[in-house]
JSON list of C-alpha atoms in Angstrom, two decimals:
[
{"chain": "A", "resi": 1, "resn": "UNK", "atom": "CA", "xyz": [-4.62, -23.81, 3.36]},
{"chain": "A", "resi": 2, "resn": "UNK", "atom": "CA", "xyz": [-2.08, -25.70, -0.06]},
{"chain": "A", "resi": 3, "resn": "UNK", "atom": "CA", "xyz": [1.68, -26.14, 1.34]},
{"chain": "A", "resi": 4, "resn": "UNK", "atom": "CA", "xyz": [4.09, -23.50, 1.18]},
{"chain": "A", "resi": 5, "resn": "UNK", "atom": "CA", "xyz": [1.71, -20.32, 1.50]},
{"chain": "A", "resi": 6, "resn": "UNK", "atom": "CA", "xyz": [2.62, -18.87, 4.17]},
{"chain": "A", "resi": 7, "resn": "UNK", "atom": "CA", "xyz": [5.97, -19.09, 3.88]},
{"chain": "A", "resi": 8, "resn": "UNK", "atom": "CA", "xyz": [6.12, -18.08, -0.34]},
{"chain": "A", "resi": 9, "resn": "UNK", "atom": "CA", "xyz": [3.80, -15.22, 1.28]},
{"chain": "A", "resi": 10, "resn": "UNK", "atom": "CA", "xyz": [6.43, -14.29, 3.90]},
{"chain": "A", "resi": 11, "resn": "UNK", "atom": "CA", "xyz": [9.20, -14.83, 0.61]},
{"chain": "A", "resi": 12, "resn": "UNK", "atom": "CA", "xyz": [7.17, -12.64, -1.73]},
{"chain": "A", "resi": 13, "resn": "UNK", "atom": "CA", "xyz": [7.09, -9.20, 0.93]},
{"chain": "A", "resi": 14, "resn": "UNK", "atom": "CA", "xyz": [10.80, -9.68, 1.46]},
{"chain": "A", "resi": 15, "resn": "UNK", "atom": "CA", "xyz": [11.45, -9.53, -2.08]},
{"chain": "A", "resi": 16, "resn": "UNK", "atom": "CA", "xyz": [9.50, -6.26, -2.12]},
{"chain": "A", "resi": 17, "resn": "UNK", "atom": "CA", "xyz": [11.42, -5.16, 0.81]},
{"chain": "A", "resi": 18, "resn": "UNK", "atom": "CA", "xyz": [14.25, -5.34, -0.81]},
{"chain": "A", "resi": 19, "resn": "UNK", "atom": "CA", "xyz": [13.32, -3.10, -3.64]},
{"chain": "A", "resi": 20, "resn": "UNK", "atom": "CA", "xyz": [12.93, -5.61, -6.56]},
{"chain": "A", "resi": 21, "resn": "UNK", "atom": "CA", "xyz": [9.33, -4.53, -7.07]},
{"chain": "A", "resi": 22, "resn": "UNK", "atom": "CA", "xyz": [8.51, -6.48, -10.79]},
{"chain": "A", "resi": 23, "resn": "UNK", "atom": "CA", "xyz": [9.57, -9.97, -9.20]},
{"chain": "A", "resi": 24, "resn": "UNK", "atom": "CA", "xyz": [7.84, -9.46, -5.94]},
{"chain": "A", "resi": 25, "resn": "UNK", "atom": "CA", "xyz": [4.48, -7.95, -8.20]},
{"chain": "A", "resi": 26, "resn": "UNK", "atom": "CA", "xyz": [5.58, -11.58, -10.06]},
{"chain": "A", "resi": 27, "resn": "UNK", "atom": "CA", "xyz": [5.25, -13.60, -7.28]},
{"chain": "A", "resi": 28, "resn": "UNK", "atom": "CA", "xyz": [2.67, -11.78, -5.42]},
{"chain": "A", "resi": 29, "resn": "UNK", "atom": "CA", "xyz": [0.15, -12.64, -8.37]},
{"chain": "A", "resi": 30, "resn": "UNK", "atom": "CA", "xyz": [1.39, -16.09, -8.74]},
{"chain": "A", "resi": 31, "resn": "UNK", "atom": "CA", "xyz": [0.01, -16.28, -5.12]},
{"chain": "A", "resi": 32, "resn": "UNK", "atom": "CA", "xyz": [-2.75, -14.48, -5.64]},
{"chain": "A", "resi": 33, "resn": "UNK", "atom": "CA", "xyz": [-3.64, -17.28, -8.88]},
{"chain": "A", "resi": 34, "resn": "UNK", "atom": "CA", "xyz": [-3.42, -19.96, -5.75]},
{"chain": "A", "resi": 35, "resn": "UNK", "atom": "CA", "xyz": [-5.38, -18.48, -2.55]},
{"chain": "A", "resi": 36, "resn": "UNK", "atom": "CA", "xyz": [-8.93, -19.72, -2.43]},
{"chain": "A", "resi": 37, "resn": "UNK", "atom": "CA", "xyz": [-10.55, -16.89, -2.41]},
{"chain": "A", "resi": 38, "resn": "UNK", "atom": "CA", "xyz": [-12.84, -17.34, 1.07]},
{"chain": "A", "resi": 39, "resn": "UNK", "atom": "CA", "xyz": [-9.25, -17.69, 2.62]},
{"chain": "A", "resi": 40, "resn": "UNK", "atom": "CA", "xyz": [-9.51, -14.04, 4.13]},
{"chain": "A", "resi": 41, "resn": "UNK", "atom": "CA", "xyz": [-6.38, -14.10, 5.81]},
{"chain": "A", "resi": 42, "resn": "UNK", "atom": "CA", "xyz": [-4.42, -15.14, 2.98]},
{"chain": "A", "resi": 43, "resn": "UNK", "atom": "CA", "xyz": [-6.90, -13.04, 0.21]},
{"chain": "A", "resi": 44, "resn": "UNK", "atom": "CA", "xyz": [-5.89, -9.75, 2.84]},
{"chain": "A", "resi": 45, "resn": "UNK", "atom": "CA", "xyz": [-2.42, -9.57, 3.40]},
{"chain": "A", "resi": 46, "resn": "UNK", "atom": "CA", "xyz": [-1.82, -10.68, -0.35]},
{"chain": "A", "resi": 47, "resn": "UNK", "atom": "CA", "xyz": [-3.82, -7.86, -1.84]},
{"chain": "A", "resi": 48, "resn": "UNK", "atom": "CA", "xyz": [-2.41, -5.51, 0.32]},
{"chain": "A", "resi": 49, "resn": "UNK", "atom": "CA", "xyz": [1.39, -5.95, -0.81]},
{"chain": "A", "resi": 50, "resn": "UNK", "atom": "CA", "xyz": [0.48, -6.53, -4.32]},
{"chain": "A", "resi": 51, "resn": "UNK", "atom": "CA", "xyz": [-1.18, -2.56, -3.99]},
{"chain": "A", "resi": 52, "resn": "UNK", "atom": "CA", "xyz": [2.42, -1.50, -2.70]},
{"chain": "A", "resi": 53, "resn": "UNK", "atom": "CA", "xyz": [3.72, -3.45, -5.22]},
{"chain": "A", "resi": 54, "resn": "UNK", "atom": "CA", "xyz": [2.04, -1.96, -8.36]},
{"chain": "A", "resi": 55, "resn": "UNK", "atom": "CA", "xyz": [2.97, 0.59, -10.77]},
{"chain": "A", "resi": 56, "resn": "UNK", "atom": "CA", "xyz": [-0.41, 2.46, -11.64]},
{"chain": "A", "resi": 57, "resn": "UNK", "atom": "CA", "xyz": [-2.41, 4.12, -8.77]},
{"chain": "A", "resi": 58, "resn": "UNK", "atom": "CA", "xyz": [-5.66, 2.92, -10.18]},
{"chain": "A", "resi": 59, "resn": "UNK", "atom": "CA", "xyz": [-4.35, -1.09, -9.67]},
{"chain": "A", "resi": 60, "resn": "UNK", "atom": "CA", "xyz": [-3.13, -0.17, -6.31]},
{"chain": "A", "resi": 61, "resn": "UNK", "atom": "CA", "xyz": [-6.31, 0.76, -5.22]},
{"chain": "A", "resi": 62, "resn": "UNK", "atom": "CA", "xyz": [-7.99, -2.10, -6.49]},
{"chain": "A", "resi": 63, "resn": "UNK", "atom": "CA", "xyz": [-5.83, -4.00, -4.55]},
{"chain": "A", "resi": 64, "resn": "UNK", "atom": "CA", "xyz": [-6.31, -2.39, -1.45]},
{"chain": "A", "resi": 65, "resn": "UNK", "atom": "CA", "xyz": [-10.30, -2.29, -2.00]},
{"chain": "A", "resi": 66, "resn": "UNK", "atom": "CA", "xyz": [-9.64, -5.68, -1.70]},
{"chain": "A", "resi": 67, "resn": "UNK", "atom": "CA", "xyz": [-7.45, -5.91, 0.79]},
{"chain": "A", "resi": 68, "resn": "UNK", "atom": "CA", "xyz": [-9.80, -4.02, 3.22]},
{"chain": "A", "resi": 69, "resn": "UNK", "atom": "CA", "xyz": [-12.73, -5.87, 1.62]},
{"chain": "A", "resi": 70, "resn": "UNK", "atom": "CA", "xyz": [-10.86, -9.46, 2.82]},
{"chain": "A", "resi": 71, "resn": "UNK", "atom": "CA", "xyz": [-10.11, -8.21, 6.34]},
{"chain": "A", "resi": 72, "resn": "UNK", "atom": "CA", "xyz": [-13.68, -7.16, 6.90]},
{"chain": "A", "resi": 73, "resn": "UNK", "atom": "CA", "xyz": [-14.77, -10.56, 6.30]},
{"chain": "A", "resi": 74, "resn": "UNK", "atom": "CA", "xyz": [-12.65, -11.96, 8.07]},
{"chain": "A", "resi": 75, "resn": "UNK", "atom": "CA", "xyz": [-13.06, -12.86, 11.32]},
{"chain": "A", "resi": 76, "resn": "UNK", "atom": "CA", "xyz": [-10.03, -12.18, 14.46]},
{"chain": "A", "resi": 77, "resn": "UNK", "atom": "CA", "xyz": [-10.42, -15.68, 14.61]},
{"chain": "A", "resi": 78, "resn": "UNK", "atom": "CA", "xyz": [-8.80, -16.67, 11.39]},
{"chain": "A", "resi": 79, "resn": "UNK", "atom": "CA", "xyz": [-6.69, -13.53, 11.74]},
{"chain": "A", "resi": 80, "resn": "UNK", "atom": "CA", "xyz": [-4.94, -13.03, 15.02]},
{"chain": "A", "resi": 81, "resn": "UNK", "atom": "CA", "xyz": [-0.75, -14.55, 15.26]},
{"chain": "A", "resi": 82, "resn": "UNK", "atom": "CA", "xyz": [-1.24, -16.74, 11.58]},
{"chain": "A", "resi": 83, "resn": "UNK", "atom": "CA", "xyz": [1.85, -14.31, 10.47]},
{"chain": "A", "resi": 84, "resn": "UNK", "atom": "CA", "xyz": [3.63, -13.54, 13.89]},
{"chain": "A", "resi": 85, "resn": "UNK", "atom": "CA", "xyz": [1.83, -10.42, 15.71]},
{"chain": "A", "resi": 86, "resn": "UNK", "atom": "CA", "xyz": [-0.24, -9.92, 12.46]},
{"chain": "A", "resi": 87, "resn": "UNK", "atom": "CA", "xyz": [-3.52, -9.17, 13.99]},
{"chain": "A", "resi": 88, "resn": "UNK", "atom": "CA", "xyz": [-7.37, -8.13, 12.47]},
{"chain": "A", "resi": 89, "resn": "UNK", "atom": "CA", "xyz": [-7.12, -5.04, 14.33]},
{"chain": "A", "resi": 90, "resn": "UNK", "atom": "CA", "xyz": [-3.61, -4.22, 13.90]},
{"chain": "A", "resi": 91, "resn": "UNK", "atom": "CA", "xyz": [-3.98, -4.77, 10.55]},
{"chain": "A", "resi": 92, "resn": "UNK", "atom": "CA", "xyz": [-7.12, -2.07, 10.21]},
{"chain": "A", "resi": 93, "resn": "UNK", "atom": "CA", "xyz": [-5.42, 0.73, 10.72]},
{"chain": "A", "resi": 94, "resn": "UNK", "atom": "CA", "xyz": [-2.46, 0.04, 8.07]},
{"chain": "A", "resi": 95, "resn": "UNK", "atom": "CA", "xyz": [-5.63, -1.19, 5.25]},
{"chain": "A", "resi": 96, "resn": "UNK", "atom": "CA", "xyz": [-7.87, 2.41, 5.80]},
{"chain": "A", "resi": 97, "resn": "UNK", "atom": "CA", "xyz": [-4.31, 4.00, 5.70]},
{"chain": "A", "resi": 98, "resn": "UNK", "atom": "CA", "xyz": [-3.13, 2.57, 2.53]},
{"chain": "A", "resi": 99, "resn": "UNK", "atom": "CA", "xyz": [-6.67, 3.26, 1.19]},
{"chain": "A", "resi": 100, "resn": "UNK", "atom": "CA", "xyz": [-6.64, 6.57, 2.24]},
{"chain": "A", "resi": 101, "resn": "UNK", "atom": "CA", "xyz": [-3.60, 7.05, -0.15]},
{"chain": "A", "resi": 102, "resn": "UNK", "atom": "CA", "xyz": [-4.87, 5.48, -2.12]},
{"chain": "A", "resi": 103, "resn": "UNK", "atom": "CA", "xyz": [-8.13, 7.68, -2.85]},
{"chain": "A", "resi": 104, "resn": "UNK", "atom": "CA", "xyz": [-5.55, 11.19, -3.18]},
{"chain": "A", "resi": 105, "resn": "UNK", "atom": "CA", "xyz": [-3.67, 9.21, -5.46]},
{"chain": "A", "resi": 106, "resn": "UNK", "atom": "CA", "xyz": [-6.78, 8.50, -7.73]},
{"chain": "A", "resi": 107, "resn": "UNK", "atom": "CA", "xyz": [-7.64, 12.34, -6.71]},
{"chain": "A", "resi": 108, "resn": "UNK", "atom": "CA", "xyz": [-11.22, 10.44, -4.37]},
{"chain": "A", "resi": 109, "resn": "UNK", "atom": "CA", "xyz": [-10.74, 13.30, -1.60]},
{"chain": "A", "resi": 110, "resn": "UNK", "atom": "CA", "xyz": [-13.85, 12.85, -0.06]},
{"chain": "A", "resi": 111, "resn": "UNK", "atom": "CA", "xyz": [-13.32, 8.79, 0.01]},
{"chain": "A", "resi": 112, "resn": "UNK", "atom": "CA", "xyz": [-9.79, 9.88, 1.22]},
{"chain": "A", "resi": 113, "resn": "UNK", "atom": "CA", "xyz": [-10.63, 11.44, 4.25]},
{"chain": "A", "resi": 114, "resn": "UNK", "atom": "CA", "xyz": [-13.35, 9.28, 5.15]},
{"chain": "A", "resi": 115, "resn": "UNK", "atom": "CA", "xyz": [-10.62, 6.13, 5.18]},
{"chain": "A", "resi": 116, "resn": "UNK", "atom": "CA", "xyz": [-8.14, 8.16, 6.86]},
{"chain": "A", "resi": 117, "resn": "UNK", "atom": "CA", "xyz": [-10.63, 8.71, 9.90]},
{"chain": "A", "resi": 118, "resn": "UNK", "atom": "CA", "xyz": [-10.88, 5.23, 9.76]},
{"chain": "A", "resi": 119, "resn": "UNK", "atom": "CA", "xyz": [-7.43, 4.14, 10.46]},
{"chain": "A", "resi": 120, "resn": "UNK", "atom": "CA", "xyz": [-6.95, 7.49, 13.17]},
{"chain": "A", "resi": 121, "resn": "UNK", "atom": "CA", "xyz": [-10.44, 5.43, 14.57]},
{"chain": "A", "resi": 122, "resn": "UNK", "atom": "CA", "xyz": [-8.69, 1.73, 14.69]},
{"chain": "A", "resi": 123, "resn": "UNK", "atom": "CA", "xyz": [-5.44, 3.02, 15.07]},
{"chain": "A", "resi": 124, "resn": "UNK", "atom": "CA", "xyz": [-6.48, 4.83, 18.87]},
{"chain": "A", "resi": 125, "resn": "UNK", "atom": "CA", "xyz": [-7.44, 1.12, 19.56]},
{"chain": "A", "resi": 126, "resn": "UNK", "atom": "CA", "xyz": [-3.49, -0.36, 19.17]},
{"chain": "A", "resi": 127, "resn": "UNK", "atom": "CA", "xyz": [-1.35, -1.11, 22.11]},
{"chain": "A", "resi": 128, "resn": "UNK", "atom": "CA", "xyz": [1.79, 0.72, 22.69]},
{"chain": "A", "resi": 129, "resn": "UNK", "atom": "CA", "xyz": [4.38, 0.00, 20.22]},
{"chain": "A", "resi": 130, "resn": "UNK", "atom": "CA", "xyz": [7.06, 1.19, 18.00]},
{"chain": "A", "resi": 131, "resn": "UNK", "atom": "CA", "xyz": [4.56, 0.01, 15.32]},
{"chain": "A", "resi": 132, "resn": "UNK", "atom": "CA", "xyz": [1.99, 1.67, 16.52]},
{"chain": "A", "resi": 133, "resn": "UNK", "atom": "CA", "xyz": [3.40, 5.35, 16.71]},
{"chain": "A", "resi": 134, "resn": "UNK", "atom": "CA", "xyz": [4.43, 5.35, 12.96]},
{"chain": "A", "resi": 135, "resn": "UNK", "atom": "CA", "xyz": [1.50, 4.22, 12.16]},
{"chain": "A", "resi": 136, "resn": "UNK", "atom": "CA", "xyz": [-0.54, 7.35, 13.61]},
{"chain": "A", "resi": 137, "resn": "UNK", "atom": "CA", "xyz": [1.92, 9.35, 12.75]},
{"chain": "A", "resi": 138, "resn": "UNK", "atom": "CA", "xyz": [1.48, 8.48, 9.21]},
{"chain": "A", "resi": 139, "resn": "UNK", "atom": "CA", "xyz": [-1.84, 8.67, 10.04]},
{"chain": "A", "resi": 140, "resn": "UNK", "atom": "CA", "xyz": [-1.61, 12.27, 11.16]},
{"chain": "A", "resi": 141, "resn": "UNK", "atom": "CA", "xyz": [0.25, 13.41, 7.79]},
{"chain": "A", "resi": 142, "resn": "UNK", "atom": "CA", "xyz": [-2.10, 11.85, 5.90]},
{"chain": "A", "resi": 143, "resn": "UNK", "atom": "CA", "xyz": [-5.29, 13.91, 7.41]},
{"chain": "A", "resi": 144, "resn": "UNK", "atom": "CA", "xyz": [-3.05, 16.99, 7.94]},
{"chain": "A", "resi": 145, "resn": "UNK", "atom": "CA", "xyz": [-3.04, 17.35, 4.01]},
{"chain": "A", "resi": 146, "resn": "UNK", "atom": "CA", "xyz": [-6.24, 16.07, 2.98]},
{"chain": "A", "resi": 147, "resn": "UNK", "atom": "CA", "xyz": [-7.39, 18.56, 5.62]}
]
């Protein structure tokens, strides 16, 4: 891992959560250029948040696809607890949920339904936490919208 990579990612996520989307996108794009293609954990996390920072649905979808691809290529050992409380199994429901929402925004409803179902399946294995309950409710909302 390159020095400061995790700290830089967390700082960029904080910038995004504070609402400075343009700055966060620029920071995350610069980080993306630094992440080794074989570093599936960091590629997943950066792509996940880069998706949230996009202005255009097709670009958001692109990064959501990249995030899930990185996660699917990762092992739990590569992923779990690299950031406090983050595990591969715990992240998958959100990745599928985001893909469902992105596919819905670009009008690909069959793929949106598929990822909503995969999100629900993955969320069923989450431990009982407040975050898990929020994720499950978001999955239920999109599943109802998609029919």
